[in-house]
Short mmCIF file of C-alpha atoms in Angstrom, two decimals:
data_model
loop_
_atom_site.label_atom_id
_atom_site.label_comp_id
_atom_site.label_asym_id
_atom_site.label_seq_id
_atom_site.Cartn_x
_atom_site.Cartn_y
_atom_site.Cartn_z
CA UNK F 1 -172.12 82.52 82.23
CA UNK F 2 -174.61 85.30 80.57
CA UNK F 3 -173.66 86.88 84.02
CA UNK F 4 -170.68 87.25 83.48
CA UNK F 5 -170.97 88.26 79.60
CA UNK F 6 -173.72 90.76 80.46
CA UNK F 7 -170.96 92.43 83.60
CA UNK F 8 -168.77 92.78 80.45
CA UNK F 9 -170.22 96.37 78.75
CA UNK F 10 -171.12 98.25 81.77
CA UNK F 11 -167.55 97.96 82.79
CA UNK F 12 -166.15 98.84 79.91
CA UNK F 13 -168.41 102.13 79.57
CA UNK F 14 -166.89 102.58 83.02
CA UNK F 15 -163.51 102.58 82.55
CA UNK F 16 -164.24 105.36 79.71
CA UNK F 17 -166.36 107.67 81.57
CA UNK F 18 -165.22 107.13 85.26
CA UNK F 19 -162.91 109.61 86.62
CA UNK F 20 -162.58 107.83 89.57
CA UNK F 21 -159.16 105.55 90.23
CA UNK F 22 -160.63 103.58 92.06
CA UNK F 23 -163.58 102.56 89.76
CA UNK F 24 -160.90 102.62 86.77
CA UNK F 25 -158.80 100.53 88.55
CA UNK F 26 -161.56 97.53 89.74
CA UNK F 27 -162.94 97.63 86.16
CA UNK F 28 -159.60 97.33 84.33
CA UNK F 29 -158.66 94.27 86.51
CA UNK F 30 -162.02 92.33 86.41
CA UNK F 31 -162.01 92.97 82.68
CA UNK F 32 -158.14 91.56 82.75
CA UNK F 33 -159.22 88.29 84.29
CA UNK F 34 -162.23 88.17 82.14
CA UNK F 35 -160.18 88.21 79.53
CA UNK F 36 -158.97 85.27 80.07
CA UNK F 37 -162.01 83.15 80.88
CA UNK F 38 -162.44 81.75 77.15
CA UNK F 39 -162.49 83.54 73.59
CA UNK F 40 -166.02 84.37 73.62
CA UNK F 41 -165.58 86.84 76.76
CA UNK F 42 -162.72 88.26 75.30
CA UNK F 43 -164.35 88.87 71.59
CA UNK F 44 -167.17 90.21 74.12
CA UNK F 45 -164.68 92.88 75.81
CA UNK F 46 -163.30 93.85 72.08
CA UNK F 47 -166.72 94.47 70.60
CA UNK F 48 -167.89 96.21 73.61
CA UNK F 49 -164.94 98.88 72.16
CA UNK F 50 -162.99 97.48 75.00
CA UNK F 51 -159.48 98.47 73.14
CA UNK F 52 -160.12 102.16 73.01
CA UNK F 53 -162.07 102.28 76.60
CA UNK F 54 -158.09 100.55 78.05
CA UNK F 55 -156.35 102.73 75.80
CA UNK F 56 -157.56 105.71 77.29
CA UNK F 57 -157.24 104.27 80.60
CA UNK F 58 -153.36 103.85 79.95
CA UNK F 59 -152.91 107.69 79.88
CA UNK F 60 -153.70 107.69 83.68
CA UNK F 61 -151.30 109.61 86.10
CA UNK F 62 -151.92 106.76 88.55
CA UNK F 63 -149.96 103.94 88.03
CA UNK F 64 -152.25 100.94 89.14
CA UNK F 65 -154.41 102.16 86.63
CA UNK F 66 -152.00 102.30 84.12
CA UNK F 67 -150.76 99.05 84.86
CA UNK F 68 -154.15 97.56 84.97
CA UNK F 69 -155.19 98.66 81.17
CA UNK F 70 -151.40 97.74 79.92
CA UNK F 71 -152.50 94.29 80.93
CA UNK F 72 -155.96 94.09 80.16
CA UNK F 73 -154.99 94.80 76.59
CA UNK F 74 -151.83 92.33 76.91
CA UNK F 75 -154.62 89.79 77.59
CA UNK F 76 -156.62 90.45 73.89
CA UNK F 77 -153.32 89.88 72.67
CA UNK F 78 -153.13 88.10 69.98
CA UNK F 79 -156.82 89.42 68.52
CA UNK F 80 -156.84 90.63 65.41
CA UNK F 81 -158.00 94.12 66.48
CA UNK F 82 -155.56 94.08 68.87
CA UNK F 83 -152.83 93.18 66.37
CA UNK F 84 -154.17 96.01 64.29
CA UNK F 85 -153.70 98.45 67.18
CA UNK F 86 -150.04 98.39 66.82
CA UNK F 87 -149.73 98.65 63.55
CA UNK F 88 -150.10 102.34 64.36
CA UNK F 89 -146.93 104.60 64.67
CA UNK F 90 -148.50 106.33 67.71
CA UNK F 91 -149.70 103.36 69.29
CA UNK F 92 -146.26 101.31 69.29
CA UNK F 93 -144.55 104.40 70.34
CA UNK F 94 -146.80 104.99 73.32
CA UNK F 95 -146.38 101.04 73.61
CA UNK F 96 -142.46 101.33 73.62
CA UNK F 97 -142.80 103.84 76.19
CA UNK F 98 -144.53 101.54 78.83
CA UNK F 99 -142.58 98.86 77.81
CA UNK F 100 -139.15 100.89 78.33
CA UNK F 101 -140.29 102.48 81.92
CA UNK F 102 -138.94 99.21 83.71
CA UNK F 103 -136.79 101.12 86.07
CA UNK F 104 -140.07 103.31 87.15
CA UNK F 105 -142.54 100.37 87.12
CA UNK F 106 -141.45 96.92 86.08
CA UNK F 107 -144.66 95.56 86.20
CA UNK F 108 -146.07 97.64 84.13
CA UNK F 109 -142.87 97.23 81.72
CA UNK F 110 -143.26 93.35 81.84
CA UNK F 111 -146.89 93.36 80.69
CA UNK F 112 -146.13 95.89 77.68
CA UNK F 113 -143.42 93.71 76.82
CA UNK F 114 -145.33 90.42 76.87
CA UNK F 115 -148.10 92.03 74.62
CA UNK F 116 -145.54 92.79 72.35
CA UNK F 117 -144.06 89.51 71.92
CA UNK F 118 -147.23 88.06 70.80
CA UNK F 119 -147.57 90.68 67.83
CA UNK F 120 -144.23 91.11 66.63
CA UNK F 121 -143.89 88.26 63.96
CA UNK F 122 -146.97 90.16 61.56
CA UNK F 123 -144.65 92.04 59.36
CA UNK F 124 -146.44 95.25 59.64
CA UNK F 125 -146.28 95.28 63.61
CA UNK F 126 -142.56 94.36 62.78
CA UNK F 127 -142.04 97.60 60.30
CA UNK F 128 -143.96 99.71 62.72
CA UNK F 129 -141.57 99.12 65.44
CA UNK F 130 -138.25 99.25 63.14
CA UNK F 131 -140.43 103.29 61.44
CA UNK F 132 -140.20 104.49 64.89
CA UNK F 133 -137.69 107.61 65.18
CA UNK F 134 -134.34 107.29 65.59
CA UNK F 135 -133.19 105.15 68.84
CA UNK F 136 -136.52 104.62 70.08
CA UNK F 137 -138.03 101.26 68.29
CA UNK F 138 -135.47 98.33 68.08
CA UNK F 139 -132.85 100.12 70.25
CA UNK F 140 -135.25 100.49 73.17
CA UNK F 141 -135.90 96.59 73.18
CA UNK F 142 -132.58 96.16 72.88
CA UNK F 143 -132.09 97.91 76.12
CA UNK F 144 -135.02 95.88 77.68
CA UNK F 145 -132.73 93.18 76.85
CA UNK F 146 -129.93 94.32 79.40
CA UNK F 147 -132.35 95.30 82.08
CA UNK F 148 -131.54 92.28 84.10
CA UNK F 149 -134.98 91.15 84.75
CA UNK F 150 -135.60 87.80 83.86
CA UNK F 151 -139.27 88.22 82.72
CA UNK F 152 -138.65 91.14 80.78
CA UNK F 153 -135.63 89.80 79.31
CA UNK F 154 -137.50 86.65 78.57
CA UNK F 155 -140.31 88.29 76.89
CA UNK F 156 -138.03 90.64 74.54
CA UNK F 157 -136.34 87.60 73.44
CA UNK F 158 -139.37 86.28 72.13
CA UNK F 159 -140.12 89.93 70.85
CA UNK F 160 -136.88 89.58 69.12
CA UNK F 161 -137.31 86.13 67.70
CA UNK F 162 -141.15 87.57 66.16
CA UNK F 163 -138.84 90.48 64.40
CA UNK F 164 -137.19 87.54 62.55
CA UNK F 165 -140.07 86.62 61.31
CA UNK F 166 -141.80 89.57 60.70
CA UNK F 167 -138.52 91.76 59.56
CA UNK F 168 -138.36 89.47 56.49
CA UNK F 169 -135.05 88.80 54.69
CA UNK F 170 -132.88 91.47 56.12
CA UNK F 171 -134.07 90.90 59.99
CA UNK F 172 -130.63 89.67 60.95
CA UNK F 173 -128.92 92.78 59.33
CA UNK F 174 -131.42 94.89 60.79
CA UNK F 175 -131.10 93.50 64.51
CA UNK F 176 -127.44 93.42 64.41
CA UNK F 177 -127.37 97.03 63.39
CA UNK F 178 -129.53 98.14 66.25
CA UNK F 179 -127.03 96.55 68.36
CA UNK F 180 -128.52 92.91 69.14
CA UNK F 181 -125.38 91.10 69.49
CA UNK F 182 -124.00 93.67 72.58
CA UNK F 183 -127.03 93.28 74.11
CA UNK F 184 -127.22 89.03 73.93
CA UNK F 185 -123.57 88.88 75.12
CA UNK F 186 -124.72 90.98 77.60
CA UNK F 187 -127.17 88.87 79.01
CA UNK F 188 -125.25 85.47 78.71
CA UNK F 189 -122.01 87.01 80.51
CA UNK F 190 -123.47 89.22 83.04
CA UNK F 191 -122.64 88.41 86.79
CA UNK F 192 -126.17 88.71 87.49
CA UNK F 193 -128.04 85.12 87.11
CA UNK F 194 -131.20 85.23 85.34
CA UNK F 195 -134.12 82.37 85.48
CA UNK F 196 -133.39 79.21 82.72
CA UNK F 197 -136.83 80.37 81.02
CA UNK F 198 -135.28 83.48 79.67
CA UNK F 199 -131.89 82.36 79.28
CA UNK F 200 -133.46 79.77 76.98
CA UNK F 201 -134.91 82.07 75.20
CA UNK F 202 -132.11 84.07 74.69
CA UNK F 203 -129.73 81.35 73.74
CA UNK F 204 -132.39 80.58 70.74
CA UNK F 205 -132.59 84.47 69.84
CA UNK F 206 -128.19 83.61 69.63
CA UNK F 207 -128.53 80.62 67.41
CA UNK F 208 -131.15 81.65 64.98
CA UNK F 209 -129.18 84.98 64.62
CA UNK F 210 -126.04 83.02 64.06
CA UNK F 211 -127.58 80.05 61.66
#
């Protein structure tokens, strides 16, 4: 066990100072699986500055890399520094970029999205995502939603069902103005099948918008 807890900073310092791919890449997915050992590695990884060191890693040109920080932060998820992370403008916007990119890189897509559904009931993660500019916040799930992919559409339902929460008292106004409804009758009519787990999901996201 200390092993493992005393592996945890020197990787992190390496994914912020390595230029290497490769090294970024190893690092980013032993610290994902870490991550998910128990709480104490992953308060370990977030006190080592972890957050920042897989932020900087998601700017990468190189898309295993990207992918590899996207989920290594989707696994502090739901921290509280992590929560607090995107209750930034320019962190949820970067964050709706990765999570819209599904037709370049699904996998990456699918771990931004699943990150997001964990946050999205605290209100202010909620008003961060509805502040972003025109089209881009609630509209971009929204597309997510019609993307046909059963884990992605899965995860933005629960996204969607965390805005309820965290919208407040005009959430159902809000999401049917950003064009929720086209994009759930979407999903239940479209030709394409899509796993019960995320049709589930979506048939709750119907109900609580219609009760």
């Amino acid at each position: 066990h200390n092993q493992i807890m005393d592996s945890i900073a020197p990787m992190v310092r390496q994914v912020r100072h390595s230029q290497e791919d490769l090294v970024l890449f190893e690092c980013c997915m032993a610290l994902t699986n870490l991550a998910t050992v128990n709480h104490e590695t992953k308060r370990k990884i977030i006190t080592c500055k972890g957050i920042t060191a897989f932020e900087y890693a998601s700017y990468s040109d190189d898309t295993l890399v990207r992918r590899a920080a996207v989920e290594s932060m989707c696994n502090l998820c739901p921290e509280p520094e992590m929560v607090e992370w995107f209750k930034s403008r320019q962190h949820m916007r970067l964050w709706l970029l990765y999570s819209g990119a599904y037709e370049d890189d699904e996998l990456t897509s699918s771990a931004a999205t699943g990150a997001l559904a964990g946050v999205c009931y605290d209100p202010e993660v909620a008003k961060c995502i509805q502040d972003q500019e025109e089209g881009t916040g609630i509209p971009t799930l929204v597309v997510l939603l019609m993307s046909g992919i059963s884990p992605i559409i899965h995860r933005v339902a629960v996204c969607f069902l965390g805005l309820l929460e965290g919208l407040g008292a005009d959430a159902k106004q809000i999401l049917k103005e950003n064009g929720i409804e086209k994009g759930i009758d979407s999903v239940l009519n479209s030709a394409k099948p899509i796993d019960p787990p995320a049709k589930s999901a979506v048939e709750t996201l119907q109900k609580e918008l219609a009760s």
